[in-house]
Amino acid sequence: MKTRDVIIAGAGPAGAVLAYLLARLGLDVLVLEKARLPRYKTCGGGVTLKTLQNLPFDASPVYECQAVGGILSYAGRQLLKADLGWTVAWTVMRGSFDHFLIQQAVKAGAELLEGISVDGVELSEERVVAHTGQGDFSARLLAGADGVNSLVASSLGLLVDRRVGVAVEAELEVPVSGLKAQGAYATFDFGALPHGYGWIFPKKDHLSVGVFQAQAGKAIGLRQQLDKFIACQPVLQGGYIQHFQGHPIPLGAGRQPFHRGRALLVGDAANLADPWLGEGIYYAVLSARLAAPVMAAALAQDASDLGEYSRQIHAQIASQQRYATVFARMVYRFPQLCSELIGRSPIMQRVIFSAVRGDLTFRQMST
């Protein structure tokens, strides 16, 4: 059995960016992806400016729409429409976006095998073996990038008490009048459902619409909540659903380790998503950027401990997400009050949009 330098389980943003960075260093990288690409992914598809600034290559060929402002509403009642004059985010279709990212990794020298799911991981002092239905694969190091339901994490005994929420999303074809009314604005409605929010993101020829609930135990009836949200949004009237799907969303990093021996977790597999809005692409990319030099150094030194990665995740991501958790709890406990406060306060608006854009951290927001 050939032993690679690195095996990456999962070809989402975290796995693809990590594969690209390691392949660019001349390492032998194998990516195992359970799906056939491109595949649909439940996600509003908002890629923030801070995410794009951290990508190691230009992803503009798959951008859908440039979001230059935001709409804040409560239970369908618009409280704010802010035209910021600068880009907050670009919207993408996640299937195309993720496929583009992994294609860059393959061009850089990584090998991609599709339709292969990593079902378990076996660690030893010298290597790590990934067990799949198509046989075993061996590497000196392994990264679990296989999402919030990570089998790699389960096999390693990591993140056994994940906090997750749930999102359901629909791709909605609406009349031209609805597209024009929405324009290049992203809508957030914190009165759409308890402990969550509804969103509308513009795409080239349709609108992505969804609801996110930050408490998985209360996710019963989420499809009905989405239908209710769609019914109260004027820009969505006369539309019909092209695609509908739901998915669990990680709610922030905890205080646990993100590695064991020669293996580590990145992106959603490490529960690295914003506990307020559920946005995970930025943290997927950032975790890949933190993992790559740690893995490269371990390979160069023939070391078997990736503890430096866990230390960096705690310092640069988990510590910030603890502040985000406090902010999220306040917003979801008093959604109408917080929405109206943001709608009336230019200072709060600048703080919120700057945090989404990446000019402020959650810790800076809280001080």
CSV table of C-alpha atoms in Angstrom, one decimal:
chain,number,residue,atom,x,y,z
A,1,MET,CA,0.0,0.0,0.0
A,2,LYS,CA,1.4,3.3,-1.1
A,3,THR,CA,1.9,5.8,1.7
A,4,ARG,CA,1.2,9.4,0.8
A,5,ASP,CA,2.4,12.5,2.6
A,6,VAL,CA,-1.2,13.7,3.4
A,7,ILE,CA,-4.7,12.3,3.0
A,8,ILE,CA,-7.6,14.8,3.2
A,9,ALA,CA,-11.1,13.4,3.8
A,10,GLY,CA,-13.5,15.8,2.1
A,11,ALA,CA,-13.3,18.3,-0.8
A,12,GLY,CA,-15.2,21.2,0.6
A,13,PRO,CA,-13.6,24.6,1.1
A,14,ALA,CA,-11.4,23.5,4.0
A,15,GLY,CA,-10.2,20.4,2.3
A,16,ALA,CA,-9.7,22.0,-1.1
A,17,VAL,CA,-7.7,25.0,0.2
A,18,LEU,CA,-5.6,22.7,2.4
A,19,ALA,CA,-4.9,20.4,-0.5
A,20,TYR,CA,-3.9,23.4,-2.7
A,21,LEU,CA,-1.5,24.8,-0.1
A,22,LEU,CA,0.2,21.5,0.6
A,23,ALA,CA,0.4,20.5,-3.1
A,24,ARG,CA,2.0,23.9,-3.9
A,25,LEU,CA,4.7,22.8,-1.4
A,26,GLY,CA,5.4,19.8,-3.5
A,27,LEU,CA,3.8,17.3,-1.1
A,28,ASP,CA,2.0,14.1,-2.2
A,29,VAL,CA,-1.6,14.9,-1.4
A,30,LEU,CA,-4.6,12.7,-1.9
A,31,VAL,CA,-8.2,14.0,-1.4
A,32,LEU,CA,-11.0,11.5,-0.8
A,33,GLU,CA,-14.5,12.9,-1.5
A,34,LYS,CA,-17.6,10.8,-0.8
A,35,ALA,CA,-19.8,12.7,-3.4
A,36,ARG,CA,-19.5,13.1,-7.1
A,37,LEU,CA,-18.6,16.7,-7.9
A,38,PRO,CA,-20.1,19.2,-8.4
A,39,ARG,CA,-22.8,18.5,-5.8
A,40,TYR,CA,-25.5,20.7,-4.2
A,41,LYS,CA,-24.7,22.1,-0.7
A,42,THR,CA,-27.2,23.7,1.7
A,43,CYS,CA,-25.8,27.2,2.1
A,44,GLY,CA,-26.9,30.8,1.4
A,45,GLY,CA,-23.7,31.1,-0.6
A,46,GLY,CA,-22.5,34.4,0.9
A,47,VAL,CA,-18.7,34.6,0.7
A,48,THR,CA,-17.5,37.5,2.8
A,49,LEU,CA,-14.7,39.8,1.8
A,50,LYS,CA,-12.5,38.5,4.6
A,51,THR,CA,-13.0,35.0,3.1
A,52,LEU,CA,-12.0,36.1,-0.4
A,53,GLN,CA,-8.9,37.9,1.0
A,54,ASN,CA,-7.8,34.6,2.6
A,55,LEU,CA,-8.2,32.4,-0.4
A,56,PRO,CA,-4.8,31.7,-2.0
A,57,PHE,CA,-6.1,32.2,-5.5
A,58,ASP,CA,-8.7,34.2,-7.4
A,59,ALA,CA,-12.2,32.7,-7.3
A,60,SER,CA,-14.0,35.4,-9.3
A,61,PRO,CA,-15.0,33.0,-12.2
A,62,VAL,CA,-17.7,31.5,-9.9
A,63,TYR,CA,-19.0,34.7,-8.3
A,64,GLU,CA,-22.8,35.2,-8.8
A,65,CYS,CA,-23.6,38.6,-7.4
A,66,GLN,CA,-21.8,41.4,-5.6
A,67,ALA,CA,-23.5,42.3,-2.4
A,68,VAL,CA,-23.0,46.0,-1.6
A,69,GLY,CA,-25.6,46.4,1.1
A,70,GLY,CA,-27.9,44.7,3.6
A,71,ILE,CA,-31.6,44.7,4.5
A,72,LEU,CA,-32.6,44.1,8.1
A,73,SER,CA,-36.2,43.1,8.7
A,74,TYR,CA,-38.3,41.7,11.5
A,75,ALA,CA,-41.1,39.3,10.7
A,76,GLY,CA,-41.2,40.7,7.2
A,77,ARG,CA,-41.2,44.3,8.3
A,78,GLN,CA,-38.2,46.2,6.9
A,79,LEU,CA,-36.2,48.1,9.5
A,80,LEU,CA,-33.1,49.1,7.5
A,81,LYS,CA,-31.8,49.1,3.9
A,82,ALA,CA,-28.2,50.1,4.0
A,83,ASP,CA,-26.2,50.8,0.9
A,84,LEU,CA,-22.6,50.7,2.2
A,85,GLY,CA,-20.7,51.8,-0.9
A,86,TRP,CA,-18.3,48.9,-0.6
A,87,THR,CA,-18.5,45.2,-1.1
A,88,VAL,CA,-19.6,43.2,1.9
A,89,ALA,CA,-19.6,39.8,0.2
A,90,TRP,CA,-20.0,38.0,-3.1
A,91,THR,CA,-22.7,35.3,-3.5
A,92,VAL,CA,-21.9,32.0,-5.1
A,93,MET,CA,-23.6,28.7,-5.8
A,94,ARG,CA,-21.8,26.3,-3.4
A,95,GLY,CA,-21.7,23.4,-5.9
A,96,SER,CA,-19.8,25.6,-8.4
A,97,PHE,CA,-17.7,27.3,-5.8
A,98,ASP,CA,-16.6,24.1,-4.1
A,99,HIS,CA,-15.9,22.4,-7.4
A,100,PHE,CA,-13.8,25.4,-8.5
A,101,LEU,CA,-11.7,25.3,-5.3
A,102,ILE,CA,-10.9,21.6,-5.6
A,103,GLN,CA,-10.0,22.1,-9.2
A,104,GLN,CA,-7.4,24.6,-8.2
A,105,ALA,CA,-5.9,22.0,-5.8
A,106,VAL,CA,-5.8,19.4,-8.5
A,107,LYS,CA,-4.1,21.8,-10.9
A,108,ALA,CA,-1.5,22.4,-8.1
A,109,GLY,CA,-0.7,18.7,-8.0
A,110,ALA,CA,-3.2,17.1,-5.5
A,111,GLU,CA,-5.0,13.9,-6.5
A,112,LEU,CA,-8.8,13.7,-6.1
A,113,LEU,CA,-10.7,10.5,-5.9
A,114,GLU,CA,-14.5,10.9,-5.9
A,115,GLY,CA,-17.2,8.6,-4.6
A,116,ILE,CA,-15.0,7.4,-1.7
A,117,SER,CA,-16.1,8.0,1.9
A,118,VAL,CA,-13.6,7.7,4.8
A,119,ASP,CA,-15.4,5.5,7.3
A,120,GLY,CA,-12.7,5.2,9.9
A,121,VAL,CA,-9.1,6.2,10.8
A,122,GLU,CA,-6.4,4.1,12.4
A,123,LEU,CA,-3.4,5.8,13.9
A,124,SER,CA,0.0,4.5,14.6
A,125,GLU,CA,3.4,6.0,15.5
A,126,GLU,CA,4.6,6.0,11.8
A,127,ARG,CA,1.4,6.6,9.8
A,128,VAL,CA,-2.4,6.9,9.6
A,129,VAL,CA,-4.7,4.6,7.6
A,130,ALA,CA,-8.0,5.7,6.2
A,131,HIS,CA,-10.5,2.9,5.9
A,132,THR,CA,-13.1,3.2,3.1
A,133,GLY,CA,-15.5,0.9,1.3
A,134,GLN,CA,-13.0,0.9,-1.6
A,135,GLY,CA,-10.1,-0.2,0.5
A,136,ASP,CA,-7.5,1.3,2.8
A,137,PHE,CA,-5.3,4.4,2.1
A,138,SER,CA,-2.2,5.2,4.0
A,139,ALA,CA,-0.5,8.5,4.7
A,140,ARG,CA,2.0,10.1,7.1
A,141,LEU,CA,-0.7,12.7,8.1
A,142,LEU,CA,-4.4,13.0,7.7
A,143,ALA,CA,-6.9,15.9,7.7
A,144,GLY,CA,-10.6,15.4,8.4
A,145,ALA,CA,-12.5,17.9,6.2
A,146,ASP,CA,-15.7,15.8,6.0
A,147,GLY,CA,-18.2,18.2,7.4
A,148,VAL,CA,-20.2,18.6,10.6
A,149,ASN,CA,-21.1,14.8,10.6
A,150,SER,CA,-17.4,14.0,10.4
A,151,LEU,CA,-16.7,10.2,10.5
A,152,VAL,CA,-13.0,11.1,10.9
A,153,ALA,CA,-13.8,13.0,14.1
A,154,SER,CA,-15.9,10.2,15.4
A,155,SER,CA,-13.3,7.6,14.6
A,156,LEU,CA,-10.7,9.7,16.4
A,157,GLY,CA,-12.9,10.4,19.4
A,158,LEU,CA,-12.8,14.1,18.8
A,159,LEU,CA,-15.6,16.7,19.4
A,160,VAL,CA,-18.0,14.2,20.9
A,161,ASP,CA,-20.3,17.0,22.3
A,162,ARG,CA,-20.8,19.2,19.2
A,163,ARG,CA,-23.2,22.1,19.3
A,164,VAL,CA,-25.1,22.3,16.1
A,165,GLY,CA,-28.1,24.1,14.6
A,166,VAL,CA,-30.0,23.4,11.5
A,167,ALA,CA,-30.6,25.3,8.2
A,168,VAL,CA,-33.1,24.7,5.5
A,169,GLU,CA,-32.7,26.5,2.1
A,170,ALA,CA,-34.6,26.8,-1.1
A,171,GLU,CA,-33.4,28.1,-4.5
A,172,LEU,CA,-36.4,30.3,-5.5
A,173,GLU,CA,-37.2,31.4,-9.0
A,174,VAL,CA,-39.0,34.7,-8.7
A,175,PRO,CA,-40.5,37.2,-11.2
A,176,VAL,CA,-38.1,39.8,-12.7
A,177,SER,CA,-39.8,42.4,-10.5
A,178,GLY,CA,-38.7,40.4,-7.4
A,179,LEU,CA,-35.0,40.2,-8.6
A,180,LYS,CA,-35.0,43.9,-9.2
A,181,ALA,CA,-36.6,44.7,-5.9
A,182,GLN,CA,-34.0,42.6,-4.0
A,183,GLY,CA,-31.1,44.0,-6.0
A,184,ALA,CA,-27.6,43.5,-4.7
A,185,TYR,CA,-28.7,43.3,-1.1
A,186,ALA,CA,-28.6,40.5,1.4
A,187,THR,CA,-31.6,40.3,3.7
A,188,PHE,CA,-31.6,39.1,7.3
A,189,ASP,CA,-34.8,38.7,9.3
A,190,PHE,CA,-34.4,37.9,13.0
A,191,GLY,CA,-38.2,37.6,13.4
A,192,ALA,CA,-38.5,34.7,11.0
A,193,LEU,CA,-38.5,32.1,13.7
A,194,PRO,CA,-37.4,31.6,17.3
A,195,HIS,CA,-33.7,31.3,18.0
A,196,GLY,CA,-32.6,32.0,14.5
A,197,TYR,CA,-33.2,34.1,11.4
A,198,GLY,CA,-34.3,34.0,7.8
A,199,TRP,CA,-32.2,35.1,4.8
A,200,ILE,CA,-32.5,36.1,1.2
A,201,PHE,CA,-29.3,36.2,-0.9
A,202,PRO,CA,-29.3,37.4,-4.5
A,203,LYS,CA,-27.9,35.2,-7.3
A,204,LYS,CA,-27.6,35.8,-11.0
A,205,ASP,CA,-31.1,34.6,-12.0
A,206,HIS,CA,-32.9,33.6,-8.8
A,207,LEU,CA,-32.8,34.1,-5.0
A,208,SER,CA,-31.4,31.8,-2.3
A,209,VAL,CA,-33.8,31.8,0.6
A,210,GLY,CA,-33.5,30.0,3.9
A,211,VAL,CA,-34.0,29.8,7.7
A,212,PHE,CA,-31.4,29.0,10.3
A,213,GLN,CA,-32.1,27.9,13.8
A,214,ALA,CA,-29.4,27.9,16.4
A,215,GLN,CA,-30.9,25.1,18.5
A,216,ALA,CA,-31.0,21.7,16.8
A,217,GLY,CA,-33.5,20.3,19.4
A,218,LYS,CA,-36.1,22.8,18.3
A,219,ALA,CA,-35.7,22.3,14.5
A,220,ILE,CA,-39.0,20.4,14.1
A,221,GLY,CA,-41.2,22.1,11.6
A,222,LEU,CA,-38.4,24.1,10.0
A,223,ARG,CA,-39.8,23.6,6.5
A,224,GLN,CA,-43.1,25.2,7.7
A,225,GLN,CA,-41.0,28.1,9.1
A,226,LEU,CA,-39.4,28.5,5.8
A,227,ASP,CA,-42.8,28.6,4.0
A,228,LYS,CA,-44.0,31.2,6.5
A,229,PHE,CA,-40.9,33.3,5.9
A,230,ILE,CA,-41.3,33.2,2.2
A,231,ALA,CA,-45.0,34.2,2.5
A,232,CYS,CA,-44.2,37.4,4.4
A,233,GLN,CA,-41.4,38.6,2.1
A,234,PRO,CA,-42.8,40.8,-0.7
A,235,VAL,CA,-39.9,40.1,-3.1
A,236,LEU,CA,-40.6,36.4,-3.0
A,237,GLN,CA,-44.2,36.5,-4.0
A,238,GLY,CA,-45.0,34.7,-7.2
A,239,GLY,CA,-41.9,32.5,-7.0
A,240,TYR,CA,-41.5,28.8,-6.9
A,241,ILE,CA,-39.0,26.5,-5.3
A,242,GLN,CA,-36.4,24.9,-7.7
A,243,HIS,CA,-34.5,23.0,-5.0
A,244,PHE,CA,-35.0,22.4,-1.3
A,245,GLN,CA,-32.5,20.9,1.2
A,246,GLY,CA,-31.6,21.0,4.9
A,247,HIS,CA,-28.4,20.4,6.8
A,248,PRO,CA,-26.9,20.7,10.3
A,249,ILE,CA,-24.7,23.7,11.0
A,250,PRO,CA,-21.9,23.7,13.5
A,251,LEU,CA,-22.2,26.4,16.2
A,252,GLY,CA,-18.7,27.3,17.0
A,253,ALA,CA,-15.5,25.8,18.3
A,254,GLY,CA,-15.3,24.5,21.8
A,255,ARG,CA,-12.4,24.0,24.2
A,256,GLN,CA,-11.6,20.5,23.0
A,257,PRO,CA,-8.5,19.5,20.9
A,258,PHE,CA,-8.8,19.5,17.2
A,259,HIS,CA,-6.1,16.9,16.6
A,260,ARG,CA,-5.1,13.5,17.7
A,261,GLY,CA,-1.7,12.0,16.8
A,262,ARG,CA,-1.1,12.3,13.1
A,263,ALA,CA,-4.6,13.6,12.3
A,264,LEU,CA,-6.4,16.9,12.6
A,265,LEU,CA,-9.8,18.4,11.8
A,266,VAL,CA,-10.6,21.5,9.6
A,267,GLY,CA,-13.7,23.5,8.7
A,268,ASP,CA,-17.1,22.2,9.7
A,269,ALA,CA,-15.5,18.9,10.8
A,270,ALA,CA,-13.9,20.9,13.5
A,271,ASN,CA,-17.2,22.7,14.2
A,272,LEU,CA,-15.7,26.0,13.1
A,273,ALA,CA,-18.7,28.1,12.1
A,274,ASP,CA,-20.0,31.4,13.3
A,275,PRO,CA,-22.4,30.6,16.2
A,276,TRP,CA,-24.4,33.8,15.4
A,277,LEU,CA,-25.1,33.5,11.6
A,278,GLY,CA,-23.8,30.0,11.0
A,279,GLU,CA,-21.3,31.2,8.4
A,280,GLY,CA,-18.6,28.6,8.0
A,281,ILE,CA,-16.7,29.3,4.7
A,282,TYR,CA,-14.4,31.9,6.3
A,283,TYR,CA,-13.4,29.6,9.1
A,284,ALA,CA,-13.0,26.7,6.8
A,285,VAL,CA,-10.5,28.7,4.7
A,286,LEU,CA,-8.7,30.1,7.8
A,287,SER,CA,-8.4,26.7,9.4
A,288,ALA,CA,-6.8,25.3,6.2
A,289,ARG,CA,-4.3,28.2,6.2
A,290,LEU,CA,-3.5,27.4,9.9
A,291,ALA,CA,-3.2,23.6,9.3
A,292,ALA,CA,-1.0,23.8,6.2
A,293,PRO,CA,2.3,25.1,7.8
A,294,VAL,CA,1.8,22.9,10.8
A,295,MET,CA,1.4,19.8,8.7
A,296,ALA,CA,4.3,20.8,6.4
A,297,ALA,CA,6.6,21.3,9.4
A,298,ALA,CA,5.6,18.0,11.0
A,299,LEU,CA,6.4,16.2,7.7
A,300,ALA,CA,9.8,18.0,7.4
A,301,GLN,CA,10.7,17.0,11.0
A,302,ASP,CA,9.1,13.5,10.7
A,303,ALA,CA,7.0,14.5,13.8
A,304,SER,CA,3.8,12.7,14.8
A,305,ASP,CA,2.2,15.5,17.0
A,306,LEU,CA,0.0,18.2,15.5
A,307,GLY,CA,-0.7,19.9,18.8
A,308,GLU,CA,0.5,23.3,17.4
A,309,TYR,CA,-2.6,23.3,15.2
A,310,SER,CA,-5.0,22.9,18.1
A,311,ARG,CA,-3.2,25.7,19.9
A,312,GLN,CA,-3.5,28.0,16.9
A,313,ILE,CA,-7.2,27.2,16.4
A,314,HIS,CA,-7.9,28.0,20.0
A,315,ALA,CA,-6.0,31.3,19.9
A,316,GLN,CA,-7.2,32.6,16.5
A,317,ILE,CA,-10.7,31.1,16.1
A,318,ALA,CA,-12.2,29.5,19.2
A,319,SER,CA,-11.4,32.5,21.4
A,320,GLN,CA,-13.3,34.8,18.9
A,321,GLN,CA,-16.2,32.4,18.6
A,322,ARG,CA,-16.8,32.5,22.4
A,323,TYR,CA,-17.5,36.2,22.0
A,324,ALA,CA,-19.7,35.4,19.0
A,325,THR,CA,-21.6,33.0,21.2
A,326,VAL,CA,-22.4,35.6,23.8
A,327,PHE,CA,-23.5,38.0,21.1
A,328,ALA,CA,-25.7,35.4,19.4
A,329,ARG,CA,-27.4,34.5,22.7
A,330,MET,CA,-28.3,38.2,23.2
A,331,VAL,CA,-29.7,38.6,19.7
A,332,TYR,CA,-31.7,35.4,19.8
A,333,ARG,CA,-33.1,36.1,23.3
A,334,PHE,CA,-34.2,39.6,22.4
A,335,PRO,CA,-34.5,39.5,18.6
A,336,GLN,CA,-37.0,42.3,18.1
A,337,LEU,CA,-35.3,44.7,20.5
A,338,CYS,CA,-31.9,44.0,19.0
A,339,SER,CA,-33.2,44.3,15.4
A,340,GLU,CA,-34.9,47.7,16.1
A,341,LEU,CA,-31.8,48.9,17.9
A,342,ILE,CA,-29.6,48.1,14.9
A,343,GLY,CA,-32.2,49.6,12.5
A,344,ARG,CA,-32.0,52.9,14.4
A,345,SER,CA,-28.3,53.1,15.3
A,346,PRO,CA,-25.8,54.1,12.6
A,347,ILE,CA,-23.0,53.2,15.0
A,348,MET,CA,-24.4,49.7,15.5
A,349,GLN,CA,-24.9,49.3,11.8
A,350,ARG,CA,-21.2,50.1,11.1
A,351,VAL,CA,-20.1,47.7,13.8
A,352,ILE,CA,-22.2,44.8,12.5
A,353,PHE,CA,-21.3,45.3,8.8
A,354,SER,CA,-17.7,45.8,9.7
A,355,ALA,CA,-17.7,42.5,11.6
A,356,VAL,CA,-19.3,40.6,8.7
A,357,ARG,CA,-16.9,42.2,6.2
A,358,GLY,CA,-13.9,41.4,8.4
A,359,ASP,CA,-12.8,44.8,9.5
A,360,LEU,CA,-13.7,44.0,13.2
A,361,THR,CA,-13.5,40.8,15.2
A,362,PHE,CA,-16.2,39.6,17.5
A,363,ARG,CA,-13.9,40.4,20.4
A,364,GLN,CA,-13.5,44.0,19.2
A,365,MET,CA,-17.3,44.2,18.7
A,366,SER,CA,-17.8,43.3,22.4
A,367,THR,CA,-15.4,46.0,23.7
